[in-house]
Amino acid sequence: MDEKIELSAKQIAELTHGKLEGDGSVIVDKVTKLDNEQSGGLSFANGPKYESLIYTSKADVILVYEDFVPKYPVTATLIRVKNPQLEIVRLLQYYDSLRPEKVGISSHAFIDKSAKIGKNVYIGDGVVVGENVEIGNYVKIYPQTYLGDNVKIGAETILYAGVKIYEQCIIGNDCILHAGCVIGADGFGFMPNEEGVYEKIPQLGNVIIEDNVEIGANSCIDRAMFGSTIIHKGCKIDNLNQIAHNCEIGENTVMAACCGISGSVRIGKNCIFAGQVGVKDHVIIGDKVVIGSQSGIHKNVKDKQTMLGTPAIDGKKMMKIYAAMNFLPQIIKNKE
């Protein structure tokens, strides 16, 4: 927490609906790790494996599970909650809501006369807003951001510095686009002619990002050749991801850094992609699929499967293969 914002243990217990044990008047102004060398602050113990740290922690207040039974004396004030990690997140959200919001339009921004700007909007230095752009209420657009013609930005969306949104693209409400991400650049479409020279295929579609989506820094989402590339509501996409033209990502799917999704891929709802996953073009992935890091998906995947490896196969089978590989050196040695 910021040093300017102080909360008592009693206030924290009230905010988390927790049960207070110890000194409710103790004040904290930061969140720390259980094993932090510095004294003071608020911390949390997320499960039995962290229990030993509770007894030696220098934190003043610690969130613990409701059923925690101490084996040794605890010097910190305890607050018993159902889920310590979740309550820490909610406390951070509460703190974030107290920070002063940026408002106002910089005189160093260029805004076309045809643009429609909502109320209580922040537009920073060097922002360029094209023709017929629509910006909703309470939007924040940080410096050096570019909005192409006919772009629409929903209410309470945040565009951090250097975001580039090409023409015709639509961004929903309550979205966050981090620095340097590019929405609506041309899809990678080329066709060789009779001489073997690659001719560019016009990319005439757009990108639609629905509500409550977060896109990480320097990620790229390409516009469709025709129609729309669609990121459905609730998706969370990490830094340095590439999503190609005409893809559709189902709602509440999360994607860690450095994934590459080829053109016309359809991904279902509530999927989890670990880092550096690659997906072949036109593949269809079902709902609630989990894909391990560095996996290569080259064919369709049914609902609720876990996939590992390159090419990816069923996760349990791949774990057996990984385990068997440990015996290969000895097998080879025995045959020599």
PDB file of N, CA and C in Angstrom, residues 276-336:
ATOM      1  N   GLN A 276       4.178 -19.408 -24.228  1.00  0.00           N
ATOM      2  CA  GLN A 276       4.822 -19.887 -25.457  1.00  0.00           C
ATOM      3  C   GLN A 276       4.060 -21.004 -26.160  1.00  0.00           C
ATOM      4  N   VAL A 277       2.763 -21.017 -26.026  1.00  0.00           N
ATOM      5  CA  VAL A 277       1.952 -21.981 -26.777  1.00  0.00           C
ATOM      6  C   VAL A 277       1.824 -21.509 -28.219  1.00  0.00           C
ATOM      7  N   GLY A 278       1.915 -22.442 -29.157  1.00  0.00           N
ATOM      8  CA  GLY A 278       1.697 -22.144 -30.571  1.00  0.00           C
ATOM      9  C   GLY A 278       0.512 -22.943 -31.101  1.00  0.00           C
ATOM     10  N   VAL A 279      -0.353 -22.284 -31.884  1.00  0.00           N
ATOM     11  CA  VAL A 279      -1.539 -22.941 -32.415  1.00  0.00           C
ATOM     12  C   VAL A 279      -1.571 -22.783 -33.930  1.00  0.00           C
ATOM     13  N   LYS A 280      -1.726 -23.891 -34.641  1.00  0.00           N
ATOM     14  CA  LYS A 280      -1.798 -23.912 -36.096  1.00  0.00           C
ATOM     15  C   LYS A 280      -3.089 -23.241 -36.585  1.00  0.00           C
ATOM     16  N   ASP A 281      -3.050 -22.714 -37.802  1.00  0.00           N
ATOM     17  CA  ASP A 281      -4.211 -22.027 -38.361  1.00  0.00           C
ATOM     18  C   ASP A 281      -5.422 -22.952 -38.504  1.00  0.00           C
ATOM     19  N   HIS A 282      -6.623 -22.373 -38.360  1.00  0.00           N
ATOM     20  CA  HIS A 282      -7.916 -23.029 -38.543  1.00  0.00           C
ATOM     21  C   HIS A 282      -8.223 -24.117 -37.514  1.00  0.00           C
ATOM     22  N   VAL A 283      -7.438 -24.207 -36.460  1.00  0.00           N
ATOM     23  CA  VAL A 283      -7.713 -25.179 -35.398  1.00  0.00           C
ATOM     24  C   VAL A 283      -8.887 -24.693 -34.545  1.00  0.00           C
ATOM     25  N   ILE A 284      -9.685 -25.639 -34.058  1.00  0.00           N
ATOM     26  CA  ILE A 284     -10.795 -25.342 -33.160  1.00  0.00           C
ATOM     27  C   ILE A 284     -10.494 -25.962 -31.799  1.00  0.00           C
ATOM     28  N   ILE A 285     -10.495 -25.138 -30.755  1.00  0.00           N
ATOM     29  CA  ILE A 285     -10.208 -25.589 -29.388  1.00  0.00           C
ATOM     30  C   ILE A 285     -11.470 -25.409 -28.555  1.00  0.00           C
ATOM     31  N   GLY A 286     -11.869 -26.443 -27.841  1.00  0.00           N
ATOM     32  CA  GLY A 286     -13.123 -26.425 -27.086  1.00  0.00           C
ATOM     33  C   GLY A 286     -13.061 -25.595 -25.820  1.00  0.00           C
ATOM     34  N   ASP A 287     -14.100 -25.707 -25.004  1.00  0.00           N
ATOM     35  CA  ASP A 287     -14.197 -24.975 -23.743  1.00  0.00           C
ATOM     36  C   ASP A 287     -13.373 -25.660 -22.649  1.00  0.00           C
ATOM     37  N   LYS A 288     -12.878 -24.861 -21.713  1.00  0.00           N
ATOM     38  CA  LYS A 288     -12.198 -25.336 -20.504  1.00  0.00           C
ATOM     39  C   LYS A 288     -11.005 -26.230 -20.824  1.00  0.00           C
ATOM     40  N   VAL A 289     -10.294 -25.888 -21.866  1.00  0.00           N
ATOM     41  CA  VAL A 289      -9.075 -26.613 -22.246  1.00  0.00           C
ATOM     42  C   VAL A 289      -7.878 -25.967 -21.553  1.00  0.00           C
ATOM     43  N   VAL A 290      -6.955 -26.804 -21.075  1.00  0.00           N
ATOM     44  CA  VAL A 290      -5.710 -26.325 -20.466  1.00  0.00           C
ATOM     45  C   VAL A 290      -4.545 -26.774 -21.345  1.00  0.00           C
ATOM     46  N   ILE A 291      -3.688 -25.817 -21.720  1.00  0.00           N
ATOM     47  CA  ILE A 291      -2.560 -26.127 -22.594  1.00  0.00           C
ATOM     48  C   ILE A 291      -1.268 -25.716 -21.891  1.00  0.00           C
ATOM     49  N   GLY A 292      -0.369 -26.687 -21.717  1.00  0.00           N
ATOM     50  CA  GLY A 292       0.886 -26.447 -21.013  1.00  0.00           C
ATOM     51  C   GLY A 292       1.863 -25.612 -21.804  1.00  0.00           C
ATOM     52  N   SER A 293       2.852 -25.079 -21.113  1.00  0.00           N
ATOM     53  CA  SER A 293       3.816 -24.171 -21.737  1.00  0.00           C
ATOM     54  C   SER A 293       4.590 -24.844 -22.859  1.00  0.00           C
ATOM     55  N   GLN A 294       4.849 -24.068 -23.910  1.00  0.00           N
ATOM     56  CA  GLN A 294       5.611 -24.473 -25.099  1.00  0.00           C
ATOM     57  C   GLN A 294       4.954 -25.603 -25.881  1.00  0.00           C
ATOM     58  N   SER A 295       3.675 -25.802 -25.669  1.00  0.00           N
ATOM     59  CA  SER A 295       2.972 -26.833 -26.431  1.00  0.00           C
ATOM     60  C   SER A 295       2.641 -26.330 -27.831  1.00  0.00           C
ATOM     61  N   GLY A 296       2.600 -27.256 -28.774  1.00  0.00           N
ATOM     62  CA  GLY A 296       2.230 -26.933 -30.149  1.00  0.00           C
ATOM     63  C   GLY A 296       0.930 -27.634 -30.514  1.00  0.00           C
ATOM     64  N   ILE A 297      -0.114 -26.871 -30.780  1.00  0.00           N
ATOM     65  CA  ILE A 297      -1.427 -27.437 -31.092  1.00  0.00           C
ATOM     66  C   ILE A 297      -1.593 -27.446 -32.606  1.00  0.00           C
ATOM     67  N   HIS A 298      -1.700 -28.653 -33.175  1.00  0.00           N
ATOM     68  CA  HIS A 298      -1.773 -28.763 -34.637  1.00  0.00           C
ATOM     69  C   HIS A 298      -3.087 -29.364 -35.123  1.00  0.00           C
ATOM     70  N   LYS A 299      -3.979 -29.735 -34.196  1.00  0.00           N
ATOM     71  CA  LYS A 299      -5.283 -30.269 -34.596  1.00  0.00           C
ATOM     72  C   LYS A 299      -6.321 -29.873 -33.549  1.00  0.00           C
ATOM     73  N   ASN A 300      -7.585 -30.102 -33.859  1.00  0.00           N
ATOM     74  CA  ASN A 300      -8.673 -29.687 -32.971  1.00  0.00           C
ATOM     75  C   ASN A 300      -8.567 -30.355 -31.590  1.00  0.00           C
ATOM     76  N   VAL A 301      -9.034 -29.637 -30.578  1.00  0.00           N
ATOM     77  CA  VAL A 301      -8.997 -30.131 -29.194  1.00  0.00           C
ATOM     78  C   VAL A 301     -10.409 -30.078 -28.616  1.00  0.00           C
ATOM     79  N   LYS A 302     -10.855 -31.190 -28.031  1.00  0.00           N
ATOM     80  CA  LYS A 302     -12.201 -31.253 -27.471  1.00  0.00           C
ATOM     81  C   LYS A 302     -12.269 -30.540 -26.121  1.00  0.00           C
ATOM     82  N   ASP A 303     -13.486 -30.336 -25.633  1.00  0.00           N
ATOM     83  CA  ASP A 303     -13.711 -29.664 -24.352  1.00  0.00           C
ATOM     84  C   ASP A 303     -12.979 -30.362 -23.207  1.00  0.00           C
ATOM     85  N   LYS A 304     -12.515 -29.566 -22.254  1.00  0.00           N
ATOM     86  CA  LYS A 304     -12.005 -30.020 -20.954  1.00  0.00           C
ATOM     87  C   LYS A 304     -10.775 -30.913 -21.048  1.00  0.00           C
ATOM     88  N   GLN A 305     -10.021 -30.825 -22.127  1.00  0.00           N
ATOM     89  CA  GLN A 305      -8.790 -31.603 -22.226  1.00  0.00           C
ATOM     90  C   GLN A 305      -7.609 -30.803 -21.706  1.00  0.00           C
ATOM     91  N   THR A 306      -6.584 -31.528 -21.236  1.00  0.00           N
ATOM     92  CA  THR A 306      -5.296 -30.923 -20.896  1.00  0.00           C
ATOM     93  C   THR A 306      -4.273 -31.422 -21.905  1.00  0.00           C
ATOM     94  N   MET A 307      -3.563 -30.504 -22.553  1.00  0.00           N
ATOM     95  CA  MET A 307      -2.643 -30.854 -23.631  1.00  0.00           C
ATOM     96  C   MET A 307      -1.224 -30.409 -23.284  1.00  0.00           C
ATOM     97  N   LEU A 308      -0.246 -31.284 -23.576  1.00  0.00           N
ATOM     98  CA  LEU A 308       1.160 -30.981 -23.332  1.00  0.00           C
ATOM     99  C   LEU A 308       2.000 -31.453 -24.509  1.00  0.00           C
ATOM    100  N   GLY A 309       3.128 -30.788 -24.717  1.00  0.00           N
ATOM    101  CA  GLY A 309       4.109 -31.255 -25.689  1.00  0.00           C
ATOM    102  C   GLY A 309       3.946 -30.670 -27.067  1.00  0.00           C
ATOM    103  N   THR A 310       4.928 -30.996 -27.934  1.00  0.00           N
ATOM    104  CA  THR A 310       4.919 -30.557 -29.326  1.00  0.00           C
ATOM    105  C   THR A 310       5.300 -31.723 -30.226  1.00  0.00           C
ATOM    106  N   PRO A 311       4.363 -32.207 -31.065  1.00  0.00           N
ATOM    107  CA  PRO A 311       2.958 -31.803 -31.110  1.00  0.00           C
ATOM    108  C   PRO A 311       2.237 -32.228 -29.829  1.00  0.00           C
ATOM    109  N   ALA A 312       1.263 -31.428 -29.419  1.00  0.00           N
ATOM    110  CA  ALA A 312       0.595 -31.651 -28.132  1.00  0.00           C
ATOM    111  C   ALA A 312      -0.289 -32.891 -28.179  1.00  0.00           C
ATOM    112  N   ILE A 313      -0.259 -33.632 -27.072  1.00  0.00           N
ATOM    113  CA  ILE A 313      -1.137 -34.787 -26.893  1.00  0.00           C
ATOM    114  C   ILE A 313      -1.755 -34.700 -25.496  1.00  0.00           C
ATOM    115  N   ASP A 314      -2.592 -35.673 -25.151  1.00  0.00           N
ATOM    116  CA  ASP A 314      -3.219 -35.694 -23.835  1.00  0.00           C
ATOM    117  C   ASP A 314      -2.169 -35.534 -22.732  1.00  0.00           C
ATOM    118  N   GLY A 315      -2.454 -34.672 -21.770  1.00  0.00           N
ATOM    119  CA  GLY A 315      -1.478 -34.326 -20.752  1.00  0.00           C
ATOM    120  C   GLY A 315      -0.993 -35.503 -19.929  1.00  0.00           C
ATOM    121  N   LYS A 316      -1.888 -36.399 -19.506  1.00  0.00           N
ATOM    122  CA  LYS A 316      -1.483 -37.561 -18.701  1.00  0.00           C
ATOM    123  C   LYS A 316      -0.557 -38.482 -19.488  1.00  0.00           C
ATOM    124  N   LYS A 317      -0.892 -38.669 -20.770  1.00  0.00           N
ATOM    125  CA  LYS A 317      -0.043 -39.525 -21.599  1.00  0.00           C
ATOM    126  C   LYS A 317       1.334 -38.895 -21.776  1.00  0.00           C
ATOM    127  N   MET A 318       1.374 -37.580 -21.989  1.00  0.00           N
ATOM    128  CA  MET A 318       2.664 -36.914 -22.177  1.00  0.00           C
ATOM    129  C   MET A 318       3.510 -36.970 -20.909  1.00  0.00           C
ATOM    130  N   MET A 319       2.898 -36.881 -19.733  1.00  0.00           N
ATOM    131  CA  MET A 319       3.664 -36.977 -18.493  1.00  0.00           C
ATOM    132  C   MET A 319       4.313 -38.345 -18.346  1.00  0.00           C
ATOM    133  N   LYS A 320       3.611 -39.397 -18.798  1.00  0.00           N
ATOM    134  CA  LYS A 320       4.204 -40.733 -18.779  1.00  0.00           C
ATOM    135  C   LYS A 320       5.383 -40.818 -19.742  1.00  0.00           C
ATOM    136  N   ILE A 321       5.234 -40.160 -20.892  1.00  0.00           N
ATOM    137  CA  ILE A 321       6.331 -40.149 -21.872  1.00  0.00           C
ATOM    138  C   ILE A 321       7.546 -39.426 -21.293  1.00  0.00           C
ATOM    139  N   TYR A 322       7.299 -38.274 -20.645  1.00  0.00           N
ATOM    140  CA  TYR A 322       8.400 -37.537 -20.024  1.00  0.00           C
ATOM    141  C   TYR A 322       9.096 -38.399 -18.977  1.00  0.00           C
ATOM    142  N   ALA A 323       8.295 -39.126 -18.185  1.00  0.00           N
ATOM    143  CA  ALA A 323       8.877 -39.979 -17.142  1.00  0.00           C
ATOM    144  C   ALA A 323       9.712 -41.099 -17.759  1.00  0.00           C
ATOM    145  N   ALA A 324       9.199 -41.683 -18.842  1.00  0.00           N
ATOM    146  CA  ALA A 324       9.917 -42.786 -19.501  1.00  0.00           C
ATOM    147  C   ALA A 324      11.221 -42.317 -20.120  1.00  0.00           C
ATOM    148  N   MET A 325      11.273 -41.061 -20.555  1.00  0.00           N
ATOM    149  CA  MET A 325      12.490 -40.538 -21.187  1.00  0.00           C
ATOM    150  C   MET A 325      13.673 -40.559 -20.240  1.00  0.00           C
ATOM    151  N   ASN A 326      13.411 -40.491 -18.937  1.00  0.00           N
ATOM    152  CA  ASN A 326      14.510 -40.529 -17.970  1.00  0.00           C
ATOM    153  C   ASN A 326      15.271 -41.850 -18.012  1.00  0.00           C
ATOM    154  N   PHE A 327      14.599 -42.902 -18.488  1.00  0.00           N
ATOM    155  CA  PHE A 327      15.238 -44.224 -18.538  1.00  0.00           C
ATOM    156  C   PHE A 327      15.979 -44.481 -19.854  1.00  0.00           C
ATOM    157  N   LEU A 328      15.827 -43.619 -20.830  1.00  0.00           N
ATOM    158  CA  LEU A 328      16.434 -43.850 -22.144  1.00  0.00           C
ATOM    159  C   LEU A 328      17.958 -43.970 -22.099  1.00  0.00           C
ATOM    160  N   PRO A 329      18.671 -43.095 -21.367  1.00  0.00           N
ATOM    161  CA  PRO A 329      20.136 -43.252 -21.354  1.00  0.00           C
ATOM    162  C   PRO A 329      20.588 -44.618 -20.866  1.00  0.00           C
ATOM    163  N   GLN A 330      19.931 -45.150 -19.829  1.00  0.00           N
ATOM    164  CA  GLN A 330      20.317 -46.458 -19.303  1.00  0.00           C
ATOM    165  C   GLN A 330      19.975 -47.561 -20.295  1.00  0.00           C
ATOM    166  N   ILE A 331      18.817 -47.453 -20.962  1.00  0.00           N
ATOM    167  CA  ILE A 331      18.416 -48.454 -21.961  1.00  0.00           C
ATOM    168  C   ILE A 331      19.442 -48.489 -23.100  1.00  0.00           C
ATOM    169  N   ILE A 332      19.842 -47.292 -23.559  1.00  0.00           N
ATOM    170  CA  ILE A 332      20.833 -47.224 -24.649  1.00  0.00           C
ATOM    171  C   ILE A 332      22.155 -47.813 -24.205  1.00  0.00           C
ATOM    172  N   LYS A 333      22.553 -47.523 -22.962  1.00  0.00           N
ATOM    173  CA  LYS A 333      23.813 -48.024 -22.439  1.00  0.00           C
ATOM    174  C   LYS A 333      23.796 -49.544 -22.350  1.00  0.00           C
ATOM    175  N   ASN A 334      22.639 -50.085 -21.950  1.00  0.00           N
ATOM    176  CA  ASN A 334      22.520 -51.544 -21.814  1.00  0.00           C
ATOM    177  C   ASN A 334      22.626 -52.248 -23.159  1.00  0.00           C
ATOM    178  N   LYS A 335      22.243 -51.568 -24.234  1.00  0.00           N
ATOM    179  CA  LYS A 335      22.281 -52.175 -25.573  1.00  0.00           C
ATOM    180  C   LYS A 335      23.668 -52.075 -26.223  1.00  0.00           C
ATOM    181  N   GLU A 336      24.516 -51.219 -25.666  1.00  0.00           N
ATOM    182  CA  GLU A 336      25.844 -51.056 -26.270  1.00  0.00           C
ATOM    183  C   GLU A 336      26.755 -52.250 -25.979  1.00  0.00           C
TER     184      GLU A 336
END
